[in-house]
mmCIF file of C-alpha atoms in Angstrom:
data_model
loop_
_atom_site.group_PDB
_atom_site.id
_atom_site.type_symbol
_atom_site.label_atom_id
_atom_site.label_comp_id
_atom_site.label_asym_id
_atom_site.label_seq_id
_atom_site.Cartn_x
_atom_site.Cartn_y
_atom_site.Cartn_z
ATOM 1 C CA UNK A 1 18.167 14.029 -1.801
ATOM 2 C CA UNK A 2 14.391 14.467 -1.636
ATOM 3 C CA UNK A 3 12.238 12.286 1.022
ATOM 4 C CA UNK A 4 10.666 9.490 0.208
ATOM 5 C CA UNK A 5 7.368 11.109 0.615
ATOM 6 C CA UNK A 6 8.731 13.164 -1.929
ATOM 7 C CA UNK A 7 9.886 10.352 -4.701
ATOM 8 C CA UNK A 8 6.767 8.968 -4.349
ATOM 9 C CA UNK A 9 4.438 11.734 -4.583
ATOM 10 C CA UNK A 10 6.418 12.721 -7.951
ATOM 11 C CA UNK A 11 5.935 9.176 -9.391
ATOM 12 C CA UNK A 12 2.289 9.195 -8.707
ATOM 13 C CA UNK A 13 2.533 12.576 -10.877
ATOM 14 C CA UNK A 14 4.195 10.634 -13.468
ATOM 15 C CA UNK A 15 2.361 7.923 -13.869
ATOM 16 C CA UNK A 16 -1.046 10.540 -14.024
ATOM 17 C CA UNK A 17 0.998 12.394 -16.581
ATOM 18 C CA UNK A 18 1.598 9.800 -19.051
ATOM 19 C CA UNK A 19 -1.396 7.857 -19.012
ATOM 20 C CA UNK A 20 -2.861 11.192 -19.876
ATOM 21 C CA UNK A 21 -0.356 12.166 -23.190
ATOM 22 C CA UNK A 22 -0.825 8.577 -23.454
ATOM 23 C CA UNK A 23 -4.612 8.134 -24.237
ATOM 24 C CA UNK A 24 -5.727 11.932 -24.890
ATOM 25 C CA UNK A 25 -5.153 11.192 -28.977
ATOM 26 C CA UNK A 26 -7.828 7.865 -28.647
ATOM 27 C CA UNK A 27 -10.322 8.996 -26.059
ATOM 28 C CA UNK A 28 -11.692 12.157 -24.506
ATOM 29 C CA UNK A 29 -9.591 12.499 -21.555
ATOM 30 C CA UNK A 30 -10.021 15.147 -17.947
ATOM 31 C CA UNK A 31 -7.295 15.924 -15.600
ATOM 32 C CA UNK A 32 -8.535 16.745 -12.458
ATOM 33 C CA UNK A 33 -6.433 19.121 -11.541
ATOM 34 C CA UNK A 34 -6.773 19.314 -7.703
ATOM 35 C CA UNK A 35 -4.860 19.862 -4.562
ATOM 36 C CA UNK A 36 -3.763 16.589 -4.429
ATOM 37 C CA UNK A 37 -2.545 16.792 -8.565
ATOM 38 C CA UNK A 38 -0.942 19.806 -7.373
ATOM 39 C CA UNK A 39 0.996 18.000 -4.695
ATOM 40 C CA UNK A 40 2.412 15.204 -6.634
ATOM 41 C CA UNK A 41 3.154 18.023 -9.320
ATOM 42 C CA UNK A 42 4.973 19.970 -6.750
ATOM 43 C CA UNK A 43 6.961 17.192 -5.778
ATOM 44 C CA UNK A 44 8.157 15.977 -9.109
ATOM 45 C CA UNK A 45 9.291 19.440 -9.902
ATOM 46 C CA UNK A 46 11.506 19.209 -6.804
ATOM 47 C CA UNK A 47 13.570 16.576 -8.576
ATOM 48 C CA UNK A 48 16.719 16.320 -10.797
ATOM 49 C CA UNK A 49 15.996 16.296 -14.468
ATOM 50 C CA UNK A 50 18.102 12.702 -14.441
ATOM 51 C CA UNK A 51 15.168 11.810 -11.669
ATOM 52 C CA UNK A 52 12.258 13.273 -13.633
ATOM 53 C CA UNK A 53 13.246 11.695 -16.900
ATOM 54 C CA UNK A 54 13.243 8.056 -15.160
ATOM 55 C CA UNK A 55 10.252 8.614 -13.198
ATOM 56 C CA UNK A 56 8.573 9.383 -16.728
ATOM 57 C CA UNK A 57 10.820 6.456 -18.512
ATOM 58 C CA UNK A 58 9.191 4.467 -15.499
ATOM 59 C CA UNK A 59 5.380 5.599 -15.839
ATOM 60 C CA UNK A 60 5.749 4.739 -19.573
ATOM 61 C CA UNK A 61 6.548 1.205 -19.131
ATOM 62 C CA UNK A 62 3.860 0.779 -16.808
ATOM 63 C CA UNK A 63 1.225 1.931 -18.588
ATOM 64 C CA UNK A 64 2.313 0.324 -21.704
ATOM 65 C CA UNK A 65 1.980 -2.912 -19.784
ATOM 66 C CA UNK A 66 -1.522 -2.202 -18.201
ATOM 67 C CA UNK A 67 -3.427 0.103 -21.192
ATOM 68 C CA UNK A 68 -3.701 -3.197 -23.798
ATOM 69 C CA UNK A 69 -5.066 -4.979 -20.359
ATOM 70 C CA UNK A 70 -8.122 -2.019 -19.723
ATOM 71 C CA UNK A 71 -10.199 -2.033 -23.317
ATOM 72 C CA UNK A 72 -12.298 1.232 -21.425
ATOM 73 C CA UNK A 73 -9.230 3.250 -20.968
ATOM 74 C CA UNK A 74 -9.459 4.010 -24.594
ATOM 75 C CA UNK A 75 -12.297 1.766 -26.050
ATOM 76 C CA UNK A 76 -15.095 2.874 -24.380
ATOM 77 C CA UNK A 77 -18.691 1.861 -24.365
ATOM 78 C CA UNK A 78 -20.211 5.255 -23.261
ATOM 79 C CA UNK A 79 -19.656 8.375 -24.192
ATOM 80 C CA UNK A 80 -18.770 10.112 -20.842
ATOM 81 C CA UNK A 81 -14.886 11.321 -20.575
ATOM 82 C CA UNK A 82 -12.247 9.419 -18.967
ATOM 83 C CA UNK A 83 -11.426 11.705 -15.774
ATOM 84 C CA UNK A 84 -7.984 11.045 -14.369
ATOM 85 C CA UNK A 85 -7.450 12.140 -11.012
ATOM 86 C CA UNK A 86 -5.113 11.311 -7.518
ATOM 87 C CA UNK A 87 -6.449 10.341 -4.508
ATOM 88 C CA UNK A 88 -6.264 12.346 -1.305
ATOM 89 C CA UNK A 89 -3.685 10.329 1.275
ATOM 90 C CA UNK A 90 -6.872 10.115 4.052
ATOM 91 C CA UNK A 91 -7.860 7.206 1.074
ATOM 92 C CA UNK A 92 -5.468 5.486 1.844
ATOM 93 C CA UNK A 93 -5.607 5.926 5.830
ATOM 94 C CA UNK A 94 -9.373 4.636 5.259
ATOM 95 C CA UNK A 95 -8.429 1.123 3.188
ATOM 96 C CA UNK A 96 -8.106 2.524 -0.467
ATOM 97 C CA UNK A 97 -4.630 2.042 -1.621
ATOM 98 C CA UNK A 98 -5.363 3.405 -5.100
ATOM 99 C CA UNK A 99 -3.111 6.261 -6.049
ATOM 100 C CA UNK A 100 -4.334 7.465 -9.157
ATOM 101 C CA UNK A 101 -8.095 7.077 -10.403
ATOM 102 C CA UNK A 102 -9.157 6.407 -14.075
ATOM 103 C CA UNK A 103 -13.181 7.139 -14.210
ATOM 104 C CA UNK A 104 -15.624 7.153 -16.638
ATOM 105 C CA UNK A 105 -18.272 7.392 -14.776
ATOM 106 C CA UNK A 106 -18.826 7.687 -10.447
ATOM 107 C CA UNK A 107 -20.853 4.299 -10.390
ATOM 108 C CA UNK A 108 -19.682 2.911 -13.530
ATOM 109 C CA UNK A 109 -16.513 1.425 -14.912
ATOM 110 C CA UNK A 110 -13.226 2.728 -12.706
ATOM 111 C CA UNK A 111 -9.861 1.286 -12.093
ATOM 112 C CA UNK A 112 -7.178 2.948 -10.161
ATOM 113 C CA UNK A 113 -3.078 2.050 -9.859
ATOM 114 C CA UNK A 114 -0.894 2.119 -6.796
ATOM 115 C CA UNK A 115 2.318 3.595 -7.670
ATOM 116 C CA UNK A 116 5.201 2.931 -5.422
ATOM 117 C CA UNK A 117 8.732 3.798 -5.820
ATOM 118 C CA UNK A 118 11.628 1.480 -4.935
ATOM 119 C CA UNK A 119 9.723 -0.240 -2.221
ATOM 120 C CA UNK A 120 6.845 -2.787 -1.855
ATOM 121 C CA UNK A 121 5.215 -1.811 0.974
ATOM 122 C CA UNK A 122 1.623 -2.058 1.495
ATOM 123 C CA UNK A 123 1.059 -0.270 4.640
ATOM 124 C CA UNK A 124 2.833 1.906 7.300
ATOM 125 C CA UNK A 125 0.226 1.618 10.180
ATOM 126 C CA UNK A 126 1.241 2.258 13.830
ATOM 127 C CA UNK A 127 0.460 0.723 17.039
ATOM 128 C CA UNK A 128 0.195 2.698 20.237
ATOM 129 C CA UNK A 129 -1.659 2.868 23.726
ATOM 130 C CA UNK A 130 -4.730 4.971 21.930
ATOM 131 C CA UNK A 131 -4.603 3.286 18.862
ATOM 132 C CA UNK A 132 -7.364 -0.233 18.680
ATOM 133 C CA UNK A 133 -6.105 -1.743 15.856
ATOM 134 C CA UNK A 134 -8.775 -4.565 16.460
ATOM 135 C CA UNK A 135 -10.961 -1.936 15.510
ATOM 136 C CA UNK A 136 -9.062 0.086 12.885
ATOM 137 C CA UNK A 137 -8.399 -3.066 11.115
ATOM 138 C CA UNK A 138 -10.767 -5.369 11.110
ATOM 139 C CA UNK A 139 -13.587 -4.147 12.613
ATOM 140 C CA UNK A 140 -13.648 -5.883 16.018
ATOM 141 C CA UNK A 141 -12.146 -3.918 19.010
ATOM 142 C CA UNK A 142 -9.258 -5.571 20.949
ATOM 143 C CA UNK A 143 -9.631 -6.874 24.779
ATOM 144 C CA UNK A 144 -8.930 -4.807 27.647
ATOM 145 C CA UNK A 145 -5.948 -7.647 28.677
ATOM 146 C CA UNK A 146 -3.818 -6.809 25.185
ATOM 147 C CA UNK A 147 -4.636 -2.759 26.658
ATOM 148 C CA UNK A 148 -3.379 -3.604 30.217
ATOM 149 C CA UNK A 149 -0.623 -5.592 28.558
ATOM 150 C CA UNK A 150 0.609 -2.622 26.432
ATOM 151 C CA UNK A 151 -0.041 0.411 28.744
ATOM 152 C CA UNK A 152 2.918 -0.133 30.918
ATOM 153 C CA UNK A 153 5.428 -0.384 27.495
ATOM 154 C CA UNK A 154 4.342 3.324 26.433
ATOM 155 C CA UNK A 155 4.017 4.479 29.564
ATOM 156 C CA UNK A 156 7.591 3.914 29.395
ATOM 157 C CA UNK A 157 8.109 5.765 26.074
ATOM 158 C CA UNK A 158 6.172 8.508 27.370
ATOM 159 C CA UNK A 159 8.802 9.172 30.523
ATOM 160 C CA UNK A 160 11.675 9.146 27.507
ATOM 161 C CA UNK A 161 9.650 11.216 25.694
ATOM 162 C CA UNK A 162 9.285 14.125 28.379
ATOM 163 C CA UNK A 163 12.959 13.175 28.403
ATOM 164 C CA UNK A 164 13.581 14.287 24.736
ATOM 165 C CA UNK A 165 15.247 11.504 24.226
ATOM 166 C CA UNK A 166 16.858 10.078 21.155
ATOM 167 C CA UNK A 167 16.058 6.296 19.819
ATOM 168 C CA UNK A 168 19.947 5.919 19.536
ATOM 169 C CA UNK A 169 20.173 6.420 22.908
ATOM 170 C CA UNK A 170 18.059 3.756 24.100
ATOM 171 C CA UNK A 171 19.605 0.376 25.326
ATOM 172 C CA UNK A 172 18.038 -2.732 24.511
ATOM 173 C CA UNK A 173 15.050 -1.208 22.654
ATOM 174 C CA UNK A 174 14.404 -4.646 21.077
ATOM 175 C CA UNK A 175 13.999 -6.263 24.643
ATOM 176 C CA UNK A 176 12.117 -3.692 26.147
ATOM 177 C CA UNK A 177 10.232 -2.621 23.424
ATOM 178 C CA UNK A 178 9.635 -4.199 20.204
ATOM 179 C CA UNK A 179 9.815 -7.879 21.881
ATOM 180 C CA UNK A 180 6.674 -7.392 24.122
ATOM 181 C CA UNK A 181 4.602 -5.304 22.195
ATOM 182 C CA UNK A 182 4.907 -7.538 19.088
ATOM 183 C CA UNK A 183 3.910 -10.496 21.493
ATOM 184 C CA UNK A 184 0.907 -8.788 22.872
ATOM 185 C CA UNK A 185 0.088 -7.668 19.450
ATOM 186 C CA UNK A 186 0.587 -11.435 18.083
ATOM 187 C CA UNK A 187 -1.525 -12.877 20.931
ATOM 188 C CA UNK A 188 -4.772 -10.364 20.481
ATOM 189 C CA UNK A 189 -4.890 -11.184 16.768
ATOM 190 C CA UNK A 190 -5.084 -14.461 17.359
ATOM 191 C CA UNK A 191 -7.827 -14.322 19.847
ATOM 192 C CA UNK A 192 -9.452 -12.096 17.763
ATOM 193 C CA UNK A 193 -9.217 -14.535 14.960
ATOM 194 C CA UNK A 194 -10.408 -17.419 17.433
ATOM 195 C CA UNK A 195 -13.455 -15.542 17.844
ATOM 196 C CA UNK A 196 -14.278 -14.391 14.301
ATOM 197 C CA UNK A 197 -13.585 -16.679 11.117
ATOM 198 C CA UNK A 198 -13.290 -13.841 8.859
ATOM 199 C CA UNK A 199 -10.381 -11.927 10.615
ATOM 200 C CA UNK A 200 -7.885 -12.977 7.355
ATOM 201 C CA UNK A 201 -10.359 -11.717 4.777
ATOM 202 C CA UNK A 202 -10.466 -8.365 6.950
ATOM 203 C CA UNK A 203 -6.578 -8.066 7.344
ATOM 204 C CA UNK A 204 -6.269 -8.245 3.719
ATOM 205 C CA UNK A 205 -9.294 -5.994 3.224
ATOM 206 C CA UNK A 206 -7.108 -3.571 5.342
ATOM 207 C CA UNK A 207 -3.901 -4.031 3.922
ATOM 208 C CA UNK A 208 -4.940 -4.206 -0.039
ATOM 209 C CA UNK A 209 -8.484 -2.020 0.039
ATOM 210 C CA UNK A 210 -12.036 -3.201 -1.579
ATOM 211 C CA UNK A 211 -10.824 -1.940 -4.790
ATOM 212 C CA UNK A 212 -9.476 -3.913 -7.716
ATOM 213 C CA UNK A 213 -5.952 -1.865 -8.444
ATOM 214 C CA UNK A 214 -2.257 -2.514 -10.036
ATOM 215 C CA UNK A 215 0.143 -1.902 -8.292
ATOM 216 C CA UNK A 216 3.023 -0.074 -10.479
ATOM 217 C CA UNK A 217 6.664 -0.512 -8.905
ATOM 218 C CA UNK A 218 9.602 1.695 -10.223
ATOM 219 C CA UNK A 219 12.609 -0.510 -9.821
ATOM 220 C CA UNK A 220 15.537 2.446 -10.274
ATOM 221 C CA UNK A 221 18.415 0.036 -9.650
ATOM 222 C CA UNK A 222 17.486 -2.311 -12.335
ATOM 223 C CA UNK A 223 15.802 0.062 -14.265
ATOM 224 C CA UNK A 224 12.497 -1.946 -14.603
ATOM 225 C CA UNK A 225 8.829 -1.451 -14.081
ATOM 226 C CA UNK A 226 6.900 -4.195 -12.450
ATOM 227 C CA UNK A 227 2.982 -4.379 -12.653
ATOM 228 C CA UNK A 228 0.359 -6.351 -10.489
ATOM 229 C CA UNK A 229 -2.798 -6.879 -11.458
ATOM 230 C CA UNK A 230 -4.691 -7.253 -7.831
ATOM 231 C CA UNK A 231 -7.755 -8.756 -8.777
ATOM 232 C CA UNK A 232 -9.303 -9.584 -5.970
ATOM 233 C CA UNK A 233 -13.231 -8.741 -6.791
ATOM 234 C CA UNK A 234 -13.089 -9.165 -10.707
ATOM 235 C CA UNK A 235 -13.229 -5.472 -11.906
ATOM 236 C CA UNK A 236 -10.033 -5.595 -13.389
ATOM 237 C CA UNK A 237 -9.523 -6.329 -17.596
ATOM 238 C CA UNK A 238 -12.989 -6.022 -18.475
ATOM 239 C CA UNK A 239 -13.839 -6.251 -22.278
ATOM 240 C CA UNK A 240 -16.323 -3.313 -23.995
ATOM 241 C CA UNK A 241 -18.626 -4.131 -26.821
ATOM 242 C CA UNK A 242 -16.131 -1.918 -29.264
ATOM 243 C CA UNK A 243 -12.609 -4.368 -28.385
ATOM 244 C CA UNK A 244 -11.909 -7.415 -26.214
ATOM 245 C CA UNK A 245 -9.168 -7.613 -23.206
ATOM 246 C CA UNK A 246 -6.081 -8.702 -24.137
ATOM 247 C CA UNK A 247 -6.910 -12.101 -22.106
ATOM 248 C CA UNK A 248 -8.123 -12.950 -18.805
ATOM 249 C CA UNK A 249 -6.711 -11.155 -15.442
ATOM 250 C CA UNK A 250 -7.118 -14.056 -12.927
ATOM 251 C CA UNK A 251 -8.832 -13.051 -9.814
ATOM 252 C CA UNK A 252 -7.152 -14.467 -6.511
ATOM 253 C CA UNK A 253 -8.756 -15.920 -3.590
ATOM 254 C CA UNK A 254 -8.832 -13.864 -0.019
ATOM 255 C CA UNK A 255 -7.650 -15.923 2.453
ATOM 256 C CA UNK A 256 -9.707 -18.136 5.000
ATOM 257 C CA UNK A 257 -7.976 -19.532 7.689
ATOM 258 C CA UNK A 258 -4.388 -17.995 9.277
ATOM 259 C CA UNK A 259 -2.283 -21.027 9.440
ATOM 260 C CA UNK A 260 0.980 -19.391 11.633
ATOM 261 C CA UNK A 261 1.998 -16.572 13.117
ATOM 262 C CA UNK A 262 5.402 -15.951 14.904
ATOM 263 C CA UNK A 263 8.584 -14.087 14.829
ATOM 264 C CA UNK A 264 10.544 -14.077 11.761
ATOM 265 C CA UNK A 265 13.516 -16.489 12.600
ATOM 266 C CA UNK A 266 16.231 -14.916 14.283
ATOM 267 C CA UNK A 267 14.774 -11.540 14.317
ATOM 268 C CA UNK A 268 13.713 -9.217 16.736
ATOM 269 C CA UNK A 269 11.538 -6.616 15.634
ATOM 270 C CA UNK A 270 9.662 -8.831 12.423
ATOM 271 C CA UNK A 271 6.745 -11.327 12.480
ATOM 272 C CA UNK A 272 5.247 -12.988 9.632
ATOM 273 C CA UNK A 273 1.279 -14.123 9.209
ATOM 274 C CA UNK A 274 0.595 -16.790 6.909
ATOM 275 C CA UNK A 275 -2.740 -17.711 5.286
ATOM 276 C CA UNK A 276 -4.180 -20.210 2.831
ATOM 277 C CA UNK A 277 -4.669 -19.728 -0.611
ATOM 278 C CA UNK A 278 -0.905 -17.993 -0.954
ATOM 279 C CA UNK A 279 -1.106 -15.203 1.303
ATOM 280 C CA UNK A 280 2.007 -14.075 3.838
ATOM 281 C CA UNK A 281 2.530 -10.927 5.603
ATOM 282 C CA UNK A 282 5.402 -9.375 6.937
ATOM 283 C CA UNK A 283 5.423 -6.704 9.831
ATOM 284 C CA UNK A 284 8.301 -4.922 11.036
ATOM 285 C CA UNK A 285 7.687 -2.937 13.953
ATOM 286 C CA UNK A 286 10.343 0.265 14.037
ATOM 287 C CA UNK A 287 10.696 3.635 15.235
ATOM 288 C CA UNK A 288 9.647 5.992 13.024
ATOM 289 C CA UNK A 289 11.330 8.939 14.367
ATOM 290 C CA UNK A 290 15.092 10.085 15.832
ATOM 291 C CA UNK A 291 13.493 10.983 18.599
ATOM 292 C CA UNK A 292 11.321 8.621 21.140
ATOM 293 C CA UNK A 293 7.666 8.686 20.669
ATOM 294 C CA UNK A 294 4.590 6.949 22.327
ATOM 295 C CA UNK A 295 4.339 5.015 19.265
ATOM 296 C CA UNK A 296 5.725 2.315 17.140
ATOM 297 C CA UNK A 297 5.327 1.787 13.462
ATOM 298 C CA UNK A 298 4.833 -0.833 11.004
ATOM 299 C CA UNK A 299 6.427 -2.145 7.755
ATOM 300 C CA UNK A 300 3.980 -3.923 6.299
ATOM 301 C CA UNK A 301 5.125 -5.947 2.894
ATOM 302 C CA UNK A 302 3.476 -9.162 1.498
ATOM 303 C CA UNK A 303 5.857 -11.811 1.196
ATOM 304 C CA UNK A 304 3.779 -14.515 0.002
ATOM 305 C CA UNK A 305 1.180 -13.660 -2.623
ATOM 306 C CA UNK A 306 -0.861 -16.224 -4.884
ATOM 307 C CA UNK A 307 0.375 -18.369 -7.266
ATOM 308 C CA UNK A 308 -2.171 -17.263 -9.723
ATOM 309 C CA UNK A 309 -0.634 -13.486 -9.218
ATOM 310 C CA UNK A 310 0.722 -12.009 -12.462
ATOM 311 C CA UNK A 311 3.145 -9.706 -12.379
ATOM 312 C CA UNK A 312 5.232 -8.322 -15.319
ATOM 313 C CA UNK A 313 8.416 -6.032 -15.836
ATOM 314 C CA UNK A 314 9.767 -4.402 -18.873
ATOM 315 C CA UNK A 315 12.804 -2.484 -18.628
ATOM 316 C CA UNK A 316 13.219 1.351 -19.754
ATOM 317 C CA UNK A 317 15.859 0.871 -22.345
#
């Protein structure tokens, strides 16, 4: 069974793939046929032709759902092509969770959609002695108490490491581990966010990028495609003098104030942030490896968007 990295990779190319046969009979249309086209290309070839037909099935409905939404996909009002490209992954290491890129033009009119496959997640960011994720993630650097507080717990995983030893072999890893680095991690943010008010705008400038984007989800159980618009900075639906959008996208409200953070109830290794205006994260901290490494991982899924979010599926059938 191919990796996730894989699956996903291959749905990005098929979702790139179809809006291209898709609009290339209405508008002039480039593929930018790049390394990082060449990747996702690589990887859909790697799967069955059962898995490449419902990746495409997939795309289809998806871009059936957002092409009546984006009048300049194919109702243009320049005359410059519509170049179609992927993004590089360092993107999305750097805040921009766009997968593939629709252009017309580099300052002009661009929209871009993040394609995941069976999964929601919005981030996979790690914590670790080196890492300041004060710093990576919102700007502001953490304290040297949270990096006094968190030395000792990977100085720890360090000694297993020179070990080589296996996560399955470690007793209590909750307790020693996950426990007291999500506490020091929960503690920092919130001094962080004691000391600057816009700390929840920034987290969810981190998590969601500073680019409008919809987020395409290939549901292979139920054999649906769900799309959300994430309109955050009102590029997304915009009309052209040649045909109007379909109606409105609503654009949603960043969050101002963190109202809680804790542990999920009755977990271990989970802790939930929630803001105003509809906003909850979810972060499970896990090890990303079999083997014991001086770092620990993130889930990171929102669990609590806006009311005002749309989101729409359509089955492949």
């Amino acid at each position: 069974m191919p990796s996730q990295e894989i699956t996903g990779k291959a749905f990005e190319y098929a979702c790139i793939k179809t809006l291209f046969d898709k609009l290339s009979s209405q508008t002039d249309v480039e593929l930018l046929e790049d390394v990082n086209f060449n990747n996702t290309k690589s990887a859909f070839e790697q799967l069955t032709e059962v898995e490449k037909q419902d990746d495409l099935l997939a795309a289809l409905r998806g871009i059936e759902i957002i092409a009546p939404l984006e009048p300049n996909l194919a109702f243009p009002d320049i005359k410059e092509p519509l170049i179609l490209s992927i993004q590089p992954d360092k993107k999305g290491q750097k805040g921009d969770v766009r997968d593939v890129l629709c252009v017309r033009n580099e300052k002009g009119w661009n929209i871009g959609l993040s394609c995941k496959n069976n999964h929601e997640a919005v981030k996979h960011s790690r914590l670790s002695r080196t890492i300041d994720f004060g710093k990576e993630w919102l700007g502001y650097p953490v304290s040297e108490n949270y990096k006094n507080i968190i030395s000792p717990l990977f100085d720890e995983l360090d000694e297993l490491k020179s070990k080589k030893a296996r996560w399955a072999g470690i007793d209590k890893k909750d307790e020693r581990f996950y426990i007291p680095l999500l506490k020091a991690f929960l503690e920092e943010l919130s001094a962080l966010n004691e000391l600057h008010s816009d700390v929840p705008e920034k987290l969810l400038n981190y998590l969601l990028g500073r680019n409008d984007f919809y987020k395409v989800i290939k549901h292979t159980k139920e054999r649906t495609t769900e799309v959300k618009p994430f309109n955050i900075y009102g590029t997304l639906g915009l009309s052209t003098k040649v045909q109007k959008e379909m109606y409105k996208i609503t654009r949603l409200k960043m969050p101002a104030e963190i109202l809680k953070m804790d542990f999920k109830k009755d977990s271990t290794n989970t802790v939930q942030i929630i803001c105003d205006n509809g906003w909850t994260l979810s972060l499970r901290i896990h090890n990303a490896s079999e083997w014991v490494e001086p770092s620990l991982k993130f889930d990171i899924q929102l669990v609590g968007v806006p009311n005002n979010l749309g989101s729409r599926i359509e089955a492949w059938q």
